[in-house]
Amino acid sequence: MATLTFSAPAKLNLFLHITGRRADGYHNLQTLFQMLDCGDQLSFTLTRDGEINFSCSDKSIENDSNLVVRAAKLLQPLAYKNAGVQIYLDKQVPMGGGLGGGSSDAATTLLALNHLWQLKLSNAQLCELGLTLGADIPVFVFGKTAFAEGVGEKLQPISLPQKYYLIVTPDVHVSTAEVFSHTDLIRNTPVMSVKDLLDSEWQNDCETLVKGLYPEVAMVLNWLIEYAPSRMTGTGASVFAEFQDELSARQTLAKLPPQWRAFVAKGVNQSAVLTELEHAV
C-alpha cells in the first residue's frame, strides 16, 4: 500500500475570553483560532491486519493513549473488515504550549482515515466525534481560521489579513486542567458580538494567571512586547508576537535569548490538510 502524508497545522488563539463555567465543569468561551502554515506531519499506510500501529519521532508520546491512536480507534469500527493502518507522526509542534498540536494530530487522523477507509462521514460528523476526544479538535477538522464559542466547537469562518507570527515557547509545560480548575481564573468576561470582538483590543483571560504560576512565561512576554504586540496562546506556555511582514519577525527571532525555543509562522485562512485531501488519491 502507498503511504500518504498529511499536515497537522498549529494554531494560535488571537484572543481567548472565558465567559462562564458550565455545570459539566467545562467553560464557555469566545476565541479566535488562527491557522498557521506549519505544524506536525502524519503518514498513513493502510493494512489489512485489523491493527492500528503508531510510531512517532518523539518516543515519549508513542503510546496507545496518544490522541492519534484514540482517533483511529474511534473510526475503525465504521470501516471495512480487517481495516488497519500504520501511522507515523513527525512531531514538530511544542507540547503543552497552547498551539493545539495533539488536537490537530487527532483531527488530521480523523480526516485522513475518513478518506482512506472511504467512510464518507461529513465534516460535521467528524467534528462531533472529535469533540468526544477534546474541545480543540473540531476547529482542526473544520480547517479554517474561525471564531469559536461554546467550548470551542461552535465555529464561524473568519478571513483575516495575512500576518506573520514569532512564536516563543519557554521550557515549561502548562497544565490546561490546572489552569481551568484554578480559583483565580477569570470566568466572567462579558459575551460580545463577533463584530465588537474583532474591533476591540484583544486579550487572553488565562494570561495573568499563567504568568503568576509560571514566571518564565511572564519573562518571555516582557521580552517580546518590546518588539511587537504580544499575547499568550491558549493556556500557554507559548506566546506570540504579531508582525506585518516575515522579515520583521525573523529579525526579532535573531535576537531571541538562547534558552527559549521559537519559530516564525504565517497565518493562513485555510488549513493545508484540506487542500491535501482534495488532491489525495
Short mmCIF file of N, CA, C and O in Angstrom, two decimals, residues 206-272:
data_model
loop_
_atom_site.label_atom_id
_atom_site.label_comp_id
_atom_site.label_asym_id
_atom_site.label_seq_id
_atom_site.Cartn_x
_atom_site.Cartn_y
_atom_site.Cartn_z
N CYS A 206 -6.56 33.81 30.33
CA CYS A 206 -5.71 32.90 31.10
C CYS A 206 -4.33 33.50 31.39
O CYS A 206 -3.59 32.98 32.23
N GLU A 207 -4.00 34.57 30.68
CA GLU A 207 -2.61 35.06 30.68
C GLU A 207 -2.13 35.52 32.06
O GLU A 207 -1.03 35.13 32.50
N THR A 208 -2.90 36.31 32.76
CA THR A 208 -2.47 36.83 34.07
C THR A 208 -2.22 35.70 35.05
O THR A 208 -1.19 35.68 35.76
N LEU A 209 -3.12 34.73 35.09
CA LEU A 209 -2.96 33.58 35.98
C LEU A 209 -1.70 32.79 35.63
O LEU A 209 -0.90 32.46 36.52
N VAL A 210 -1.52 32.49 34.34
CA VAL A 210 -0.37 31.66 33.93
C VAL A 210 0.95 32.39 34.19
O VAL A 210 1.93 31.77 34.62
N LYS A 211 0.98 33.68 33.97
CA LYS A 211 2.20 34.44 34.26
C LYS A 211 2.57 34.34 35.74
O LYS A 211 3.75 34.27 36.09
N GLY A 212 1.57 34.32 36.61
CA GLY A 212 1.84 34.19 38.04
C GLY A 212 2.31 32.80 38.42
O GLY A 212 3.18 32.64 39.27
N LEU A 213 1.72 31.78 37.78
CA LEU A 213 2.08 30.39 38.08
C LEU A 213 3.40 29.99 37.45
O LEU A 213 4.14 29.15 38.00
N TYR A 214 3.71 30.56 36.30
CA TYR A 214 4.91 30.20 35.54
C TYR A 214 5.67 31.48 35.19
O TYR A 214 5.45 32.07 34.12
N PRO A 215 6.57 31.92 36.04
CA PRO A 215 7.27 33.20 35.84
C PRO A 215 8.02 33.29 34.50
O PRO A 215 8.18 34.40 33.97
N GLU A 216 8.43 32.15 33.95
CA GLU A 216 9.16 32.22 32.68
C GLU A 216 8.25 32.66 31.53
O GLU A 216 8.71 33.28 30.57
N VAL A 217 6.97 32.34 31.63
CA VAL A 217 6.02 32.83 30.63
C VAL A 217 5.98 34.36 30.69
O VAL A 217 5.98 35.04 29.65
N ALA A 218 5.96 34.89 31.89
CA ALA A 218 5.97 36.35 32.06
C ALA A 218 7.26 36.95 31.49
O ALA A 218 7.23 38.02 30.86
N MET A 219 8.38 36.27 31.68
CA MET A 219 9.66 36.75 31.16
C MET A 219 9.64 36.84 29.63
O MET A 219 10.08 37.83 29.04
N VAL A 220 9.09 35.81 28.99
CA VAL A 220 9.02 35.81 27.52
C VAL A 220 8.13 36.95 27.04
O VAL A 220 8.49 37.69 26.11
N LEU A 221 6.97 37.12 27.67
CA LEU A 221 6.06 38.19 27.26
C LEU A 221 6.70 39.56 27.45
O LEU A 221 6.56 40.44 26.58
N ASN A 222 7.38 39.75 28.56
CA ASN A 222 8.04 41.03 28.81
C ASN A 222 9.11 41.33 27.77
O ASN A 222 9.33 42.49 27.40
N TRP A 223 9.77 40.28 27.29
CA TRP A 223 10.81 40.45 26.26
C TRP A 223 10.16 40.75 24.90
O TRP A 223 10.54 41.68 24.19
N LEU A 224 9.14 39.97 24.54
CA LEU A 224 8.52 40.08 23.21
C LEU A 224 7.80 41.41 23.01
O LEU A 224 7.82 41.97 21.91
N ILE A 225 7.16 41.89 24.07
CA ILE A 225 6.32 43.08 23.94
C ILE A 225 7.13 44.31 23.55
O ILE A 225 6.59 45.31 23.05
N GLU A 226 8.45 44.24 23.70
CA GLU A 226 9.33 45.34 23.30
C GLU A 226 9.41 45.46 21.77
O GLU A 226 9.81 46.50 21.24
N TYR A 227 9.05 44.39 21.07
CA TYR A 227 9.22 44.36 19.62
C TYR A 227 7.91 44.44 18.85
O TYR A 227 7.87 44.94 17.72
N ALA A 228 6.82 43.92 19.43
CA ALA A 228 5.54 43.88 18.70
C ALA A 228 4.42 43.52 19.67
O ALA A 228 4.69 43.00 20.76
N PRO A 229 3.16 43.77 19.29
CA PRO A 229 2.04 43.34 20.13
C PRO A 229 2.13 41.84 20.41
O PRO A 229 2.30 41.04 19.48
N SER A 230 2.04 41.45 21.67
CA SER A 230 2.30 40.06 22.07
C SER A 230 1.27 39.57 23.08
O SER A 230 0.83 40.33 23.95
N ARG A 231 0.92 38.29 22.96
CA ARG A 231 -0.01 37.66 23.90
C ARG A 231 0.34 36.20 24.05
O ARG A 231 1.11 35.64 23.27
N MET A 232 -0.28 35.57 25.03
CA MET A 232 -0.16 34.12 25.19
C MET A 232 -1.23 33.45 24.33
O MET A 232 -2.29 34.02 24.09
N THR A 233 -0.96 32.24 23.86
CA THR A 233 -1.97 31.48 23.12
C THR A 233 -2.53 30.37 24.00
O THR A 233 -1.78 29.70 24.73
N GLY A 234 -3.83 30.16 23.94
CA GLY A 234 -4.47 29.11 24.73
C GLY A 234 -4.17 29.29 26.20
O GLY A 234 -4.23 30.39 26.74
N THR A 235 -3.81 28.17 26.85
CA THR A 235 -3.41 28.23 28.25
C THR A 235 -1.88 28.29 28.38
O THR A 235 -1.34 28.06 29.46
N GLY A 236 -1.20 28.59 27.28
CA GLY A 236 0.26 28.68 27.31
C GLY A 236 0.88 27.29 27.21
O GLY A 236 0.19 26.29 27.05
N ALA A 237 2.20 27.21 27.27
CA ALA A 237 3.15 28.24 27.64
C ALA A 237 3.61 29.12 26.48
O ALA A 237 4.32 30.10 26.69
N SER A 238 3.22 28.79 25.25
CA SER A 238 3.71 29.57 24.11
C SER A 238 3.08 30.96 24.08
O SER A 238 1.91 31.14 24.41
N VAL A 239 3.90 31.92 23.68
CA VAL A 239 3.43 33.28 23.47
C VAL A 239 3.82 33.70 22.06
O VAL A 239 4.72 33.12 21.45
N PHE A 240 3.15 34.72 21.54
CA PHE A 240 3.42 35.10 20.15
C PHE A 240 3.44 36.62 20.01
O PHE A 240 2.77 37.34 20.75
N ALA A 241 4.23 37.05 19.04
CA ALA A 241 4.26 38.46 18.66
C ALA A 241 3.82 38.55 17.21
O ALA A 241 4.13 37.68 16.39
N GLU A 242 3.07 39.59 16.90
CA GLU A 242 2.42 39.74 15.60
C GLU A 242 3.15 40.79 14.76
O GLU A 242 3.41 41.89 15.21
N PHE A 243 3.50 40.40 13.50
CA PHE A 243 4.23 41.29 12.60
C PHE A 243 3.52 41.39 11.26
O PHE A 243 2.84 40.45 10.83
N GLN A 244 3.71 42.51 10.57
CA GLN A 244 3.10 42.70 9.27
C GLN A 244 3.85 41.97 8.16
O GLN A 244 3.29 41.70 7.10
N ASP A 245 5.13 41.68 8.38
CA ASP A 245 5.93 41.03 7.32
C ASP A 245 6.88 40.01 7.94
O ASP A 245 7.21 40.07 9.14
N GLU A 246 7.32 39.07 7.12
CA GLU A 246 8.17 37.98 7.60
C GLU A 246 9.54 38.47 8.04
O GLU A 246 10.10 37.98 9.03
N LEU A 247 10.11 39.45 7.33
CA LEU A 247 11.45 39.93 7.65
C LEU A 247 11.50 40.47 9.08
O LEU A 247 12.44 40.17 9.84
N SER A 248 10.51 41.26 9.47
CA SER A 248 10.49 41.82 10.83
C SER A 248 10.44 40.72 11.88
O SER A 248 11.11 40.79 12.92
N ALA A 249 9.64 39.69 11.61
CA ALA A 249 9.54 38.56 12.55
C ALA A 249 10.88 37.84 12.67
O ALA A 249 11.31 37.49 13.78
N ARG A 250 11.54 37.65 11.53
CA ARG A 250 12.82 36.92 11.56
C ARG A 250 13.94 37.76 12.18
O ARG A 250 14.85 37.22 12.82
N GLN A 251 13.87 39.05 12.01
CA GLN A 251 14.87 39.91 12.65
C GLN A 251 14.75 39.86 14.17
O GLN A 251 15.76 39.86 14.88
N THR A 252 13.52 39.79 14.66
CA THR A 252 13.32 39.65 16.10
C THR A 252 13.74 38.26 16.57
O THR A 252 14.36 38.12 17.64
N LEU A 253 13.44 37.24 15.80
CA LEU A 253 13.86 35.88 16.13
C LEU A 253 15.38 35.80 16.31
O LEU A 253 15.88 35.11 17.21
N ALA A 254 16.13 36.53 15.48
CA ALA A 254 17.59 36.50 15.55
C ALA A 254 18.12 37.06 16.87
O ALA A 254 19.24 36.76 17.28
N LYS A 255 17.30 37.86 17.56
CA LYS A 255 17.71 38.46 18.84
C LYS A 255 17.28 37.63 20.05
O LYS A 255 17.56 37.99 21.19
N LEU A 256 16.58 36.53 19.80
CA LEU A 256 15.97 35.75 20.87
C LEU A 256 17.02 35.17 21.82
O LEU A 256 18.01 34.59 21.36
N PRO A 257 16.82 35.28 23.13
CA PRO A 257 17.72 34.61 24.07
C PRO A 257 17.75 33.09 23.81
O PRO A 257 16.72 32.50 23.45
N PRO A 258 18.91 32.46 23.97
CA PRO A 258 19.09 31.06 23.54
C PRO A 258 18.29 30.04 24.34
O PRO A 258 18.11 28.91 23.88
N GLN A 259 17.78 30.40 25.52
CA GLN A 259 17.09 29.40 26.35
C GLN A 259 15.66 29.14 25.92
O GLN A 259 15.01 28.23 26.43
N TRP A 260 15.16 29.92 24.95
CA TRP A 260 13.78 29.74 24.51
C TRP A 260 13.72 29.18 23.09
O TRP A 260 14.49 29.57 22.21
N ARG A 261 12.76 28.28 22.88
CA ARG A 261 12.52 27.70 21.56
C ARG A 261 11.55 28.60 20.80
O ARG A 261 10.57 29.08 21.37
N ALA A 262 11.82 28.82 19.50
CA ALA A 262 10.94 29.75 18.76
C ALA A 262 10.94 29.41 17.27
O ALA A 262 11.86 28.78 16.75
N PHE A 263 9.89 29.86 16.59
CA PHE A 263 9.81 29.74 15.13
C PHE A 263 8.90 30.83 14.59
O PHE A 263 8.11 31.44 15.33
N VAL A 264 9.03 31.09 13.30
CA VAL A 264 8.19 32.08 12.61
C VAL A 264 7.17 31.32 11.76
O VAL A 264 7.51 30.35 11.08
N ALA A 265 5.93 31.77 11.80
CA ALA A 265 4.88 31.13 11.01
C ALA A 265 3.99 32.20 10.38
O ALA A 265 3.86 33.31 10.90
N LYS A 266 3.42 31.84 9.26
CA LYS A 266 2.47 32.72 8.58
C LYS A 266 1.05 32.30 8.94
O LYS A 266 0.73 31.11 8.98
N GLY A 267 0.19 33.28 9.22
CA GLY A 267 -1.21 32.99 9.43
C GLY A 267 -1.90 32.70 8.11
O GLY A 267 -1.67 33.39 7.11
N VAL A 268 -2.72 31.65 8.07
CA VAL A 268 -3.45 31.29 6.85
C VAL A 268 -4.92 31.13 7.20
O VAL A 268 -5.27 30.82 8.35
N ASN A 269 -5.78 31.33 6.22
CA ASN A 269 -7.23 31.22 6.48
C ASN A 269 -7.77 29.82 6.27
O ASN A 269 -8.91 29.53 6.66
N GLN A 270 -6.96 28.94 5.66
CA GLN A 270 -7.38 27.54 5.49
C GLN A 270 -6.22 26.62 5.78
O GLN A 270 -5.09 26.85 5.33
N SER A 271 -6.50 25.56 6.50
CA SER A 271 -5.51 24.56 6.85
C SER A 271 -5.00 23.83 5.60
O SER A 271 -5.77 23.52 4.69
N ALA A 272 -3.70 23.52 5.59
CA ALA A 272 -3.11 22.81 4.46
C ALA A 272 -3.73 21.44 4.26
O ALA A 272 -3.82 20.94 3.13
#
